[in-house]
Coordinates of C-alpha atoms in Angstrom, one line a residue:
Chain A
X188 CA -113.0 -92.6 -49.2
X189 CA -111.5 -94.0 -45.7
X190 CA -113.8 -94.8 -42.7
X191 CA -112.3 -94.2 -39.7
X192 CA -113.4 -96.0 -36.1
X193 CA -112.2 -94.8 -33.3
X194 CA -112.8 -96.7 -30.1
X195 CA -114.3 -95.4 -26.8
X196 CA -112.5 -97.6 -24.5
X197 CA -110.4 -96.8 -21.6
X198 CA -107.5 -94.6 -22.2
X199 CA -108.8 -93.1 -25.7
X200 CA -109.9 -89.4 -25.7
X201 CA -111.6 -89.1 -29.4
X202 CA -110.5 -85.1 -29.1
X203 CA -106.8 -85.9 -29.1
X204 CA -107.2 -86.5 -32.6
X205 CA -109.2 -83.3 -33.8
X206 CA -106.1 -81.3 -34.9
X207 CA -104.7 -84.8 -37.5
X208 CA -108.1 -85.4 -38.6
X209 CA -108.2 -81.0 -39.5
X210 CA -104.9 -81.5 -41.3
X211 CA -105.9 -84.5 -43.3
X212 CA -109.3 -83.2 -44.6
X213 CA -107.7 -79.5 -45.0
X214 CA -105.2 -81.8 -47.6
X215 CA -108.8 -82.8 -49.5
X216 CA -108.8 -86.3 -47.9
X217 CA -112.6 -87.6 -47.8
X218 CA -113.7 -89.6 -45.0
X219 CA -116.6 -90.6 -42.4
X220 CA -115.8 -90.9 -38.3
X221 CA -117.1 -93.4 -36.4
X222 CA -116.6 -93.6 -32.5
X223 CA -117.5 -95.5 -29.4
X224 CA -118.2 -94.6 -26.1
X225 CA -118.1 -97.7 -24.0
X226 CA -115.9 -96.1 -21.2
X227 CA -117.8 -93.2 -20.5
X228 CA -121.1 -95.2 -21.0
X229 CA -119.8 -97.6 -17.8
X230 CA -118.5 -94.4 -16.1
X231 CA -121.7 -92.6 -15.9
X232 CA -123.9 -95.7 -15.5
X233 CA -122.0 -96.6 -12.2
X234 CA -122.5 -92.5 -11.2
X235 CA -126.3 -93.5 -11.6
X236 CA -126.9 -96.3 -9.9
X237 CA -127.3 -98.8 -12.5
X238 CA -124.0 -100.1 -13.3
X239 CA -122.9 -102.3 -16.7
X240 CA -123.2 -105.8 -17.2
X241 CA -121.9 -107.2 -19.9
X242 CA -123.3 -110.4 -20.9
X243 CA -121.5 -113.7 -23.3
X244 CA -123.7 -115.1 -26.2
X245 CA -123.2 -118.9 -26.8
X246 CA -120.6 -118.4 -29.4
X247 CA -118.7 -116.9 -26.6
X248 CA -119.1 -113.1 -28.2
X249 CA -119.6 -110.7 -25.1
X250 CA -121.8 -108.0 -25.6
X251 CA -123.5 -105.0 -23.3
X252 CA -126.6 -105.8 -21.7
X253 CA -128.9 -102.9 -23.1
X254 CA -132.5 -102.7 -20.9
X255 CA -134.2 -99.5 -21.4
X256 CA -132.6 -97.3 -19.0
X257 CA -129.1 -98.5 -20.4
X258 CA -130.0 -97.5 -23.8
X259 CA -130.8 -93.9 -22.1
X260 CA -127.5 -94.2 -20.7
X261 CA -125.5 -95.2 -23.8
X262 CA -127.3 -92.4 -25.5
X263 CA -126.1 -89.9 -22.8
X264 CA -122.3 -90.9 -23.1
X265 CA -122.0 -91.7 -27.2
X266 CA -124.5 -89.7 -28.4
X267 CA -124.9 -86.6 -25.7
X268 CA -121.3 -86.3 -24.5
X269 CA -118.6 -87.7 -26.4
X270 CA -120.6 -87.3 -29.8
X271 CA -120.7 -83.4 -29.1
X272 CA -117.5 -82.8 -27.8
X273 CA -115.8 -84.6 -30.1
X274 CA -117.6 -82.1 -33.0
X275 CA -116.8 -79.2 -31.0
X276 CA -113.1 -80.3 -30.9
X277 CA -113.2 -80.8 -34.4
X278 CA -115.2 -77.2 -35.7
X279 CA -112.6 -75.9 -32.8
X280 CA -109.6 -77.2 -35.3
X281 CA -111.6 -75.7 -38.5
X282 CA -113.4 -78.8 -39.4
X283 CA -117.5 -78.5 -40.5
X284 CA -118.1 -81.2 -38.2
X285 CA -121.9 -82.7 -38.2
X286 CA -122.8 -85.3 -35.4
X287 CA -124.9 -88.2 -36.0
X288 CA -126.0 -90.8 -34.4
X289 CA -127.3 -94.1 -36.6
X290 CA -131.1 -93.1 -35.6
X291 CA -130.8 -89.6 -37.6
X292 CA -131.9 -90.2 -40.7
X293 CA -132.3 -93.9 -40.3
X294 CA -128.6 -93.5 -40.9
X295 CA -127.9 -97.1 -39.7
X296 CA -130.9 -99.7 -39.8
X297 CA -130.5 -102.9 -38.4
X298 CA -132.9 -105.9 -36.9
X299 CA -133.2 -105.7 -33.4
X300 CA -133.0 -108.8 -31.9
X301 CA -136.5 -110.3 -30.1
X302 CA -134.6 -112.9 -27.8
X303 CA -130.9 -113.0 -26.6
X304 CA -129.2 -116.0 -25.4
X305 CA -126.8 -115.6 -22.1
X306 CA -124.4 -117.8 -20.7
X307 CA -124.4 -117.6 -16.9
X308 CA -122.1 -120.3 -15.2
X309 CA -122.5 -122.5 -18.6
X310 CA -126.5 -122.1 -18.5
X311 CA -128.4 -120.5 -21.3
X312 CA -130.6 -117.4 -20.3
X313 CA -133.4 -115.8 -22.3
X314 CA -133.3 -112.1 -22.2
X315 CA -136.8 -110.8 -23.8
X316 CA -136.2 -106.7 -22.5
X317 CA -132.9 -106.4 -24.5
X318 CA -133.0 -103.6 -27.4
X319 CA -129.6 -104.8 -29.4
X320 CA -129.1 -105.9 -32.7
X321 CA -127.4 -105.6 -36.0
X322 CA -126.4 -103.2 -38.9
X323 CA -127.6 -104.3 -42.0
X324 CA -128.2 -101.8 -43.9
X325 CA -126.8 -97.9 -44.3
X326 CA -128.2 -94.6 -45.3
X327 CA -125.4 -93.6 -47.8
X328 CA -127.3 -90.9 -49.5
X329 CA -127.1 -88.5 -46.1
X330 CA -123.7 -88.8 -45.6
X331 CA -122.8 -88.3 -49.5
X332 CA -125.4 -85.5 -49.4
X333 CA -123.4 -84.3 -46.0
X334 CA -119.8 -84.8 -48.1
X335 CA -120.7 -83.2 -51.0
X336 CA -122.1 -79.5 -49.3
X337 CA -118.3 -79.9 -47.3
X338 CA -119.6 -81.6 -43.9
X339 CA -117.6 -84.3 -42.1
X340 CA -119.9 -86.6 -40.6
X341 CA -119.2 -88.2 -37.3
X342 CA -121.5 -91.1 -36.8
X343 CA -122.1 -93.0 -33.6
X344 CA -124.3 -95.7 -32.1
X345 CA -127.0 -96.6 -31.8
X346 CA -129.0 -98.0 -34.3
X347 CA -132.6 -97.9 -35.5
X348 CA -134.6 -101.2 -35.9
X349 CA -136.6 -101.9 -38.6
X350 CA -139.9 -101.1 -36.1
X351 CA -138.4 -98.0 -35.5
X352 CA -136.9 -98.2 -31.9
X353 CA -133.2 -97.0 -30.8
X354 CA -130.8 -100.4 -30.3
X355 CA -127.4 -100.8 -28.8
X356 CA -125.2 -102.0 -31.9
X357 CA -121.2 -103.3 -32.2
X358 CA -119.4 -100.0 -33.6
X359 CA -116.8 -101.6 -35.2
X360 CA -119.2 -103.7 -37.4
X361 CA -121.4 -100.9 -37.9
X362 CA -118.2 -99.1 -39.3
X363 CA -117.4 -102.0 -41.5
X364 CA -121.2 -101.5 -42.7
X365 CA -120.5 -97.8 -43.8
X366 CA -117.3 -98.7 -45.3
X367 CA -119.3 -101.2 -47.7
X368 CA -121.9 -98.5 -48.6
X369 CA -119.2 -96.1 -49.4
X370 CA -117.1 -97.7 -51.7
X371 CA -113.8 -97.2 -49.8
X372 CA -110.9 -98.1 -49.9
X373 CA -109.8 -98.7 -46.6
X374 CA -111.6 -99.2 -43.2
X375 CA -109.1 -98.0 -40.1
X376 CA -109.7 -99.1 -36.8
X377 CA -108.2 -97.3 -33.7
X378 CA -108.3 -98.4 -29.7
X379 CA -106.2 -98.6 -26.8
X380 CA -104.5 -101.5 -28.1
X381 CA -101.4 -101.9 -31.2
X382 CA -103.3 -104.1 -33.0
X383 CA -103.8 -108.0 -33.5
X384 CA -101.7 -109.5 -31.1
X385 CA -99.8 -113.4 -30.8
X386 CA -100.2 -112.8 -27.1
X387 CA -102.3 -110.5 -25.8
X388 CA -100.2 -109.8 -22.4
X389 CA -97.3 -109.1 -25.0
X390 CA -97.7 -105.7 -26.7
X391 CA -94.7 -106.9 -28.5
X392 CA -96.6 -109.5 -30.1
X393 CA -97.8 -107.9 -32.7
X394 CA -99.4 -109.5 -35.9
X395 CA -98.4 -107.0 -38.5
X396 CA -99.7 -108.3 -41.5
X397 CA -102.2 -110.5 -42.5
X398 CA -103.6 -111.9 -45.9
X399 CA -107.5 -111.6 -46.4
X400 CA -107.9 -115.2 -47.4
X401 CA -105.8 -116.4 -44.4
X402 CA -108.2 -113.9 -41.8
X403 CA -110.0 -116.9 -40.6
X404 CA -106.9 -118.7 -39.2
X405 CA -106.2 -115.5 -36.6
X406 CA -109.4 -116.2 -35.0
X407 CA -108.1 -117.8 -32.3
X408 CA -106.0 -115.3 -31.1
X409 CA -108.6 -112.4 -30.8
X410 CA -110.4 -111.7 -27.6
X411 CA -113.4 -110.1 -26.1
X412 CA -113.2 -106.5 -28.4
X413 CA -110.9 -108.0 -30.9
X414 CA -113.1 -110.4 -32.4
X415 CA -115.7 -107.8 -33.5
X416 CA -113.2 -106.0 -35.2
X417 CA -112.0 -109.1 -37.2
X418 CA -115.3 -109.9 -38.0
X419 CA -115.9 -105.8 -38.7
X420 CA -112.5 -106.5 -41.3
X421 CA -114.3 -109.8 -43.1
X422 CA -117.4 -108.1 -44.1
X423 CA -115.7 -104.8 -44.9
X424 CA -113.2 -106.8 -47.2
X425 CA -116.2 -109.5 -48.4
X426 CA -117.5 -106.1 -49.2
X427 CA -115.2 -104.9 -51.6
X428 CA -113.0 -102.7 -49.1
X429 CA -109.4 -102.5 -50.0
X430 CA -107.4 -103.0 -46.8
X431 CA -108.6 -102.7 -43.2
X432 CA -105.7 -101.8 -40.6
X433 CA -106.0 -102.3 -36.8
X434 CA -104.3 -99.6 -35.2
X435 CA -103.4 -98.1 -31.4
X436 CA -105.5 -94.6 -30.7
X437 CA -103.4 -93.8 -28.1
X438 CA -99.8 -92.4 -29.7
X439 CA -99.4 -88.9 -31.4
X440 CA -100.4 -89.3 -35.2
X441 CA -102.7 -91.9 -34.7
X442 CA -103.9 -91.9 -37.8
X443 CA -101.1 -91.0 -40.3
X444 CA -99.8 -94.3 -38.7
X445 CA -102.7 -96.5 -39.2
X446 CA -102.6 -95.3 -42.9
X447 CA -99.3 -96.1 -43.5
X448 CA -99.7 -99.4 -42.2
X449 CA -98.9 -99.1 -38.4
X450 CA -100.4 -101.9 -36.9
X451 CA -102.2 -104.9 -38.5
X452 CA -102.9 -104.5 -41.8
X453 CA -105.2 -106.8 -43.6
X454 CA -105.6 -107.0 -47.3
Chain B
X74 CA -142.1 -73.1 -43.5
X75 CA -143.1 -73.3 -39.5
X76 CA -140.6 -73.5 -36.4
X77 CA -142.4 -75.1 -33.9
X78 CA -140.4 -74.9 -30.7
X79 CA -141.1 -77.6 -28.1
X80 CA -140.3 -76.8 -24.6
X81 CA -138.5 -78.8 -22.3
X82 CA -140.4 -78.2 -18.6
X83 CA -141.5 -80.7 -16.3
X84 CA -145.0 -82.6 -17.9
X85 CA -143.8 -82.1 -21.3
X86 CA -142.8 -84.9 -23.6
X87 CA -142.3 -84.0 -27.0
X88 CA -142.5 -87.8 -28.0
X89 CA -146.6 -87.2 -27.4
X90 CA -146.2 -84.8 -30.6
X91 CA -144.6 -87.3 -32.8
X92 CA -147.6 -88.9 -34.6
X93 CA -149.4 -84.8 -35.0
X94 CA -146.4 -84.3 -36.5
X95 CA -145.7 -87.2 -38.5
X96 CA -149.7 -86.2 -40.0
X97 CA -148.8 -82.6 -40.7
X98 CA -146.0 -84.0 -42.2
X99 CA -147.5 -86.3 -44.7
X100 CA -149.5 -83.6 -45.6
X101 CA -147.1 -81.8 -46.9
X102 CA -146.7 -79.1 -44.5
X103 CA -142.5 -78.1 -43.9
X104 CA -141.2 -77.5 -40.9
X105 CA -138.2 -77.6 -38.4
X106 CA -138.8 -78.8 -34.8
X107 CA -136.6 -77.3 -32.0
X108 CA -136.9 -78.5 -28.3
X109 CA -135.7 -77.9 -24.7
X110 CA -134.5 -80.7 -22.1
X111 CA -134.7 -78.5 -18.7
X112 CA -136.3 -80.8 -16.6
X113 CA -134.8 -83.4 -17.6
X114 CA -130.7 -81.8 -17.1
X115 CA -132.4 -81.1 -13.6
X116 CA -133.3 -84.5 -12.8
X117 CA -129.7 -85.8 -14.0
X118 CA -127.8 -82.8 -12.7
X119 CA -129.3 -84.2 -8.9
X120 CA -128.8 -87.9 -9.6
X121 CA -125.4 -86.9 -10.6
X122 CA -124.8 -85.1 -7.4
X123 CA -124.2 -81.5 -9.1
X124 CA -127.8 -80.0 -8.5
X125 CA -128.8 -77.6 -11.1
X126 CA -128.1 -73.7 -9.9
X127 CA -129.9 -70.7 -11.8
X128 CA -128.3 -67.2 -11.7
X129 CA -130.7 -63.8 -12.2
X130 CA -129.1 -61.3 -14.2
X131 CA -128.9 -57.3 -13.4
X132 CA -132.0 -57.5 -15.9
X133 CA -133.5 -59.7 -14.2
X134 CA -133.1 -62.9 -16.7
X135 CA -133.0 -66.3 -15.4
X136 CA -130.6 -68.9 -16.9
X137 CA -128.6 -71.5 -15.8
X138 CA -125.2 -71.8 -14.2
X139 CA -123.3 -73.5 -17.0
X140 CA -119.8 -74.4 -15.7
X141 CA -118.0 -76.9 -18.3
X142 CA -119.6 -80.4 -15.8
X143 CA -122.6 -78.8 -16.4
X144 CA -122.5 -78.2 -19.7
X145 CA -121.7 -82.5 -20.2
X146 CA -125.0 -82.9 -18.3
X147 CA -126.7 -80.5 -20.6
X148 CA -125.9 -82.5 -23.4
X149 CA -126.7 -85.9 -22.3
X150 CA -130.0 -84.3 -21.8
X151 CA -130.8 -82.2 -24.7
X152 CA -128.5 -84.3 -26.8
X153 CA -128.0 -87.7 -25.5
X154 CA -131.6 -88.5 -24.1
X155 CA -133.9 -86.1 -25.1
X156 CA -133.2 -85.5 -28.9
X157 CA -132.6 -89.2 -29.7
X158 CA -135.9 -90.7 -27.7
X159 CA -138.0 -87.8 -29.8
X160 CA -136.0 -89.1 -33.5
X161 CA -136.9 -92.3 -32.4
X162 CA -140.6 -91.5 -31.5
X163 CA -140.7 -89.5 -35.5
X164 CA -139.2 -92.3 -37.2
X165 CA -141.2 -94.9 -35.5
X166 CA -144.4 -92.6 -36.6
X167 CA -142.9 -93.1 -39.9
X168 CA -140.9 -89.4 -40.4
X169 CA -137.1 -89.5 -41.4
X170 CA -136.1 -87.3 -38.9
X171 CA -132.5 -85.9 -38.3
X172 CA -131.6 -84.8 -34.6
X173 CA -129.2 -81.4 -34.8
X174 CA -127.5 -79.7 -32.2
X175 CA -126.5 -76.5 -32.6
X176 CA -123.0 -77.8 -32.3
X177 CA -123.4 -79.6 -35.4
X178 CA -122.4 -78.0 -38.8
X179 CA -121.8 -75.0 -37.1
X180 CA -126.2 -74.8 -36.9
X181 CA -126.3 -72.3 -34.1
X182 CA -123.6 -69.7 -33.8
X183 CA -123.3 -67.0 -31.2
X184 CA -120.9 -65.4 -28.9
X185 CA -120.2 -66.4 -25.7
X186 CA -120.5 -64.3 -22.7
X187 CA -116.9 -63.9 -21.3
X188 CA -118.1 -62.7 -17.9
X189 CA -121.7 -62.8 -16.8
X190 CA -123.0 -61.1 -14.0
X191 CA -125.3 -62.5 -11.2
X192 CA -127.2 -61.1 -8.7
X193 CA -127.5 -62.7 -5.0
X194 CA -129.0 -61.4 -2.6
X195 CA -128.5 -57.6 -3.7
X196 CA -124.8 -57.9 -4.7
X197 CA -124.0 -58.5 -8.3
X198 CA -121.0 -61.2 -9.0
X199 CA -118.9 -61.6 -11.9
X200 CA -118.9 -65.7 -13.3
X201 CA -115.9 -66.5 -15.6
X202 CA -116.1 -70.3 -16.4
X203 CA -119.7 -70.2 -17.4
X204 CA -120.3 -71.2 -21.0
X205 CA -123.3 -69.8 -22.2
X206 CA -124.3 -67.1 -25.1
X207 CA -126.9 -65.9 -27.5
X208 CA -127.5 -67.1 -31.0
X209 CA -127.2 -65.1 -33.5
X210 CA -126.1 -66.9 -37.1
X211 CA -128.0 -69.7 -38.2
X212 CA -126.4 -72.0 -40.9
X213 CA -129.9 -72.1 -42.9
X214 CA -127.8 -74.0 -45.6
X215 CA -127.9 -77.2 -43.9
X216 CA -131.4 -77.1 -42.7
X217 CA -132.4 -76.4 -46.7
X218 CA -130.1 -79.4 -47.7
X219 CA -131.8 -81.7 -45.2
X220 CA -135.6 -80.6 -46.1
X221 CA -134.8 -80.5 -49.8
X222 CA -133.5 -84.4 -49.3
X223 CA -137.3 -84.9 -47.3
X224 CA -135.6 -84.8 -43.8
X225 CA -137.1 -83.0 -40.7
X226 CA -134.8 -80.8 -38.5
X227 CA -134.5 -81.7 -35.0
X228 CA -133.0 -79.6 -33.1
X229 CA -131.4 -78.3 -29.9
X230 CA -129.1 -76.6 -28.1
X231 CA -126.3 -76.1 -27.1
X232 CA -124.9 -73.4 -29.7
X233 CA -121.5 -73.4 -30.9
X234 CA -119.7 -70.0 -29.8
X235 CA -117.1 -68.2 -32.3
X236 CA -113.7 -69.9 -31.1
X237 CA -115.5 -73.2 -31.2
X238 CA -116.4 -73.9 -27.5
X239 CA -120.2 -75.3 -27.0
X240 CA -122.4 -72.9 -25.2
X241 CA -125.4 -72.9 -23.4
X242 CA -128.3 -71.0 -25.4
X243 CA -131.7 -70.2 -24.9
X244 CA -134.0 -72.5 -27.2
X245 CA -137.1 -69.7 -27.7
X246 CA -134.6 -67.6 -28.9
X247 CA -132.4 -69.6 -31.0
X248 CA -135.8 -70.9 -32.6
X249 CA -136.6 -67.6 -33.2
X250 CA -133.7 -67.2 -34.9
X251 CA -134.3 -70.2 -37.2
X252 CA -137.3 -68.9 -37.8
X253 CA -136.1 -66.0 -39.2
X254 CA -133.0 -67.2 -40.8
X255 CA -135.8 -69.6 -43.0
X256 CA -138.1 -67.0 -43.7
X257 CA -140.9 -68.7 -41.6
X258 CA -144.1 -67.8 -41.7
X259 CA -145.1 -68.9 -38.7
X260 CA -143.2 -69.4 -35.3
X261 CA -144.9 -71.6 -32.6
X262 CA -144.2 -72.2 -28.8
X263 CA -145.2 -75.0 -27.1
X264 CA -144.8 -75.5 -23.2
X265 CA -146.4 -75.9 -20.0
X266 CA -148.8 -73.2 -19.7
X267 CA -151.8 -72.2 -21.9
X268 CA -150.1 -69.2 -23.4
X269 CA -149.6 -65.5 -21.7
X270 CA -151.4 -64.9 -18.8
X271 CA -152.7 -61.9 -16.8
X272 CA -152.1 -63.7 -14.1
X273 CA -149.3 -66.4 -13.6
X274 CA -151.9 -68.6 -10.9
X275 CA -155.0 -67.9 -13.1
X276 CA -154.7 -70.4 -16.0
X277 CA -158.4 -68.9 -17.4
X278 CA -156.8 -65.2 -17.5
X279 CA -155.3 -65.7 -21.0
X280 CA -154.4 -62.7 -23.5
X281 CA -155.3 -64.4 -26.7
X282 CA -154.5 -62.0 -28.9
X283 CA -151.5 -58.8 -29.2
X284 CA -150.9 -57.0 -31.6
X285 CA -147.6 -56.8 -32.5
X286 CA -146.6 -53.0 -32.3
X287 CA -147.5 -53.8 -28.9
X288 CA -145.8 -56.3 -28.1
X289 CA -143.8 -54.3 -25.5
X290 CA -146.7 -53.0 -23.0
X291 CA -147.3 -56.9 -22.2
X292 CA -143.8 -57.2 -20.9
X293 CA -145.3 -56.8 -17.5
X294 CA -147.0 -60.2 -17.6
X295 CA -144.5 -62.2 -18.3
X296 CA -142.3 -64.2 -15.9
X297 CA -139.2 -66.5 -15.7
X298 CA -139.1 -68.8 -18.8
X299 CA -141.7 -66.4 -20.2
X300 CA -139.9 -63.5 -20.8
X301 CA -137.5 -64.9 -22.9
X302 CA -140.5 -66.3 -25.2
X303 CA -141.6 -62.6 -25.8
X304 CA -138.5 -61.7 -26.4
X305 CA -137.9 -64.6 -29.3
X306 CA -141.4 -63.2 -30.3
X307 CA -140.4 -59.7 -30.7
X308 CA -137.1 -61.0 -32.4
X309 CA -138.9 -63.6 -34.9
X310 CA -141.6 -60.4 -36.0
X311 CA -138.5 -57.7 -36.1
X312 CA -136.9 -60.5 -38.7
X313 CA -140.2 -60.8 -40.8
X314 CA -141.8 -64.0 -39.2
X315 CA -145.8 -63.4 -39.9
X316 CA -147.0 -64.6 -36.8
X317 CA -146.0 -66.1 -33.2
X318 CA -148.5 -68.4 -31.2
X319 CA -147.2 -69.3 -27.6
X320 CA -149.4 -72.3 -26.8
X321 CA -149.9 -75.4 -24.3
X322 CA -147.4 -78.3 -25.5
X323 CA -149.6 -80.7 -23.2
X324 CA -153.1 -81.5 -24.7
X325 CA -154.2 -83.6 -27.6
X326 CA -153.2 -82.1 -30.8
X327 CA -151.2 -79.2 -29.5
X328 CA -149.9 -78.1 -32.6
X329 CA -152.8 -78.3 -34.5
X330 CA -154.2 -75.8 -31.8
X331 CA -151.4 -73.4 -31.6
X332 CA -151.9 -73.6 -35.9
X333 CA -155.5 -72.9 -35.2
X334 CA -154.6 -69.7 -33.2
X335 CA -155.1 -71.6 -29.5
X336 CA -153.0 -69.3 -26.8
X337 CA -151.8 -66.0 -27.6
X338 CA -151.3 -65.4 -30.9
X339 CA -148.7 -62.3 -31.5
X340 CA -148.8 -60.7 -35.2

């Protein structure tokens, strides 16, 4: 079992991969997709008005400010649009595609978090309105049930809280989250960048291989996007997930690359 | 087994169903929920500056003009907002609900319409970049596997056409369609009027009951969105479905009505 994320950043069209992901699956590989949307989401929120912010927790993690009309909004671009076409794409290549996003099924269940801490120009900011939070726990049995009649699930944000409302969640940790649950062996996350990177103005710089127990020391040089995906690879490996690779979206074969260690590999 | 279609017009919300539901539910009772999302495409469709259009056909049906930007707006209607708000609304109420498009799994198959003719203003025109169609396979597999596992169904358009493009359906229809593909006993239409009426402006003219050999002479009555209902009526008792209420999706307890034989009851 691989879980695959692929991001939804600038640059990264999910559908370009449709006909590789056909080819793997037709060869008997097992897997679950998991996407983003974030680009399209601060597209069509701009076309209506009520445009992104994007707000930095003490720990300096930066996260999308999600009031109710943005979580409409992120559920119109991940869910309604990018969700759906990438399924179509993917029954277009002969793949039994099934969309879901983490609220189906309670798929992913997380805690929603009451009160969120902003930095603005070094003050702290109480957001009360905010419905984001955390996966903590996944509904395994629907996608096995899904694998096992011969459907590929494609999962997406967002998640369902624990009182039953729709929250704005981190992909790549919810990913990592569903990689636990499933046993597998690898988690493989794709964006619009070549992986962990020395510098990040150098695309040259690239960290190719790290060792779990060193993960920690890399910290410092992951930014914004990055370091959820680092954190996404601890608790996938804490978790008892062989290897997690960082890998570009962008190229042709994608993901044959990623697999065959293109990237950062850590393990 | 019920198919209890909720429509998508202007003063409908389906979340005001979720609790009925989650009660009919806990009784036992097993169902699959389809819904609609017109008004709210046409709300988006304007705020995104690409105003909804309707064509009339030769036959005088109305649909909408689907070219492929409208089709993205469809979705993050029916899809994006409208679906996931109403899975929310069931699980909150305590139902593990799991949103479907007909995209998904292949759930709604039909054939696109190549061309489709419009009439304006006398003249017919042939449309070529409009994707919409007619169902006319349902995959009742994955609607068994998800009931057997003590999920509810919910779902929408759009359908997925033969080469794999999404397409534009008509939701009566496509839940008649389910309705027969499960064997239903009972298919059951909820939306913004009281049922069929003699007269359109006369809300107390309702024809409660019709027989269902003739179904045909009441053809006369209906109008717009209501034509297509009698035709997923005719459809649902041609495949074996017992009976067919068209009711009001607005009151208290709207389903327990329409179960109770409140609007016009076809069979």
């Amino acid at each position: 079992m691989i879980v695959i994320k692929i991001g939804g950043g600038e640059g990264i069209d999910p559908r370009r991969t449709a006909e590789e992901i056909a080819a793997l699956w037709r060869e008997g590989q097992r897997f679950v997709i998991v996407h983003g949307g974030s680009h399209v989401t601060n597209e069509l929120s701009e076309q209506l008005g009520h445009p992104a912010q994007f707000i930095t927790s003490p720990s300096g993690h930066t996260s999308r400010r999600t009031d109710p009309q943005t979580l409409d909004i992120f559920m119109m671009a991940y869910c309604g649009v990018v969700n759906n076409r990438f399924v179509e794409a993917l029954q277009a290549a002969g793949v039994n595609a099934v969309g879901l996003s983490g609220v189906d099924g309670g798929l992913l269940r997380g805690k929603r978090k009451a009160a969120i801490r902003a930095v603005e120009n070094g003050r702290t900011r109480v957001i009360r309105d905010d419905y984001t939070g955390t996966v903590e726990e996944v509904n395994a049995s629907l996608l096995a049930t899904l694998l096992d009649q011969g459907y590929l699930p494609v999962v997406t944000p967002p998640a369902l809280s624990y009182e039953g409302e729709a929250i704005n969640v981190d992909g790549d940790r919810a990913a990592a989250c569903i990689a636990v649950a499933l046993k597998a062996e690898q988690l493989i996350f794709l964006s619009n960048v070549p992986g962990l990177l020395r510098d990040v103005t150098d695309p040259e710089s690239l960290i190719s291989d790290i060792a779990r127990h060193r993960l920690e020391e890399f910290d410092s040089f992951a930014e914004g996007r990055m370091k959820k995906k680092l954190l996404g690879a601890q608790e996938a490996l804490d978790g008892g997930v062989g290897r997690v690779v960082i890998g570009d979206a962008r190229g042709e074969e994608a993901i044959h690359g990623a697999l065959n260690g293109k990237g950062t590999v850590i393990g």
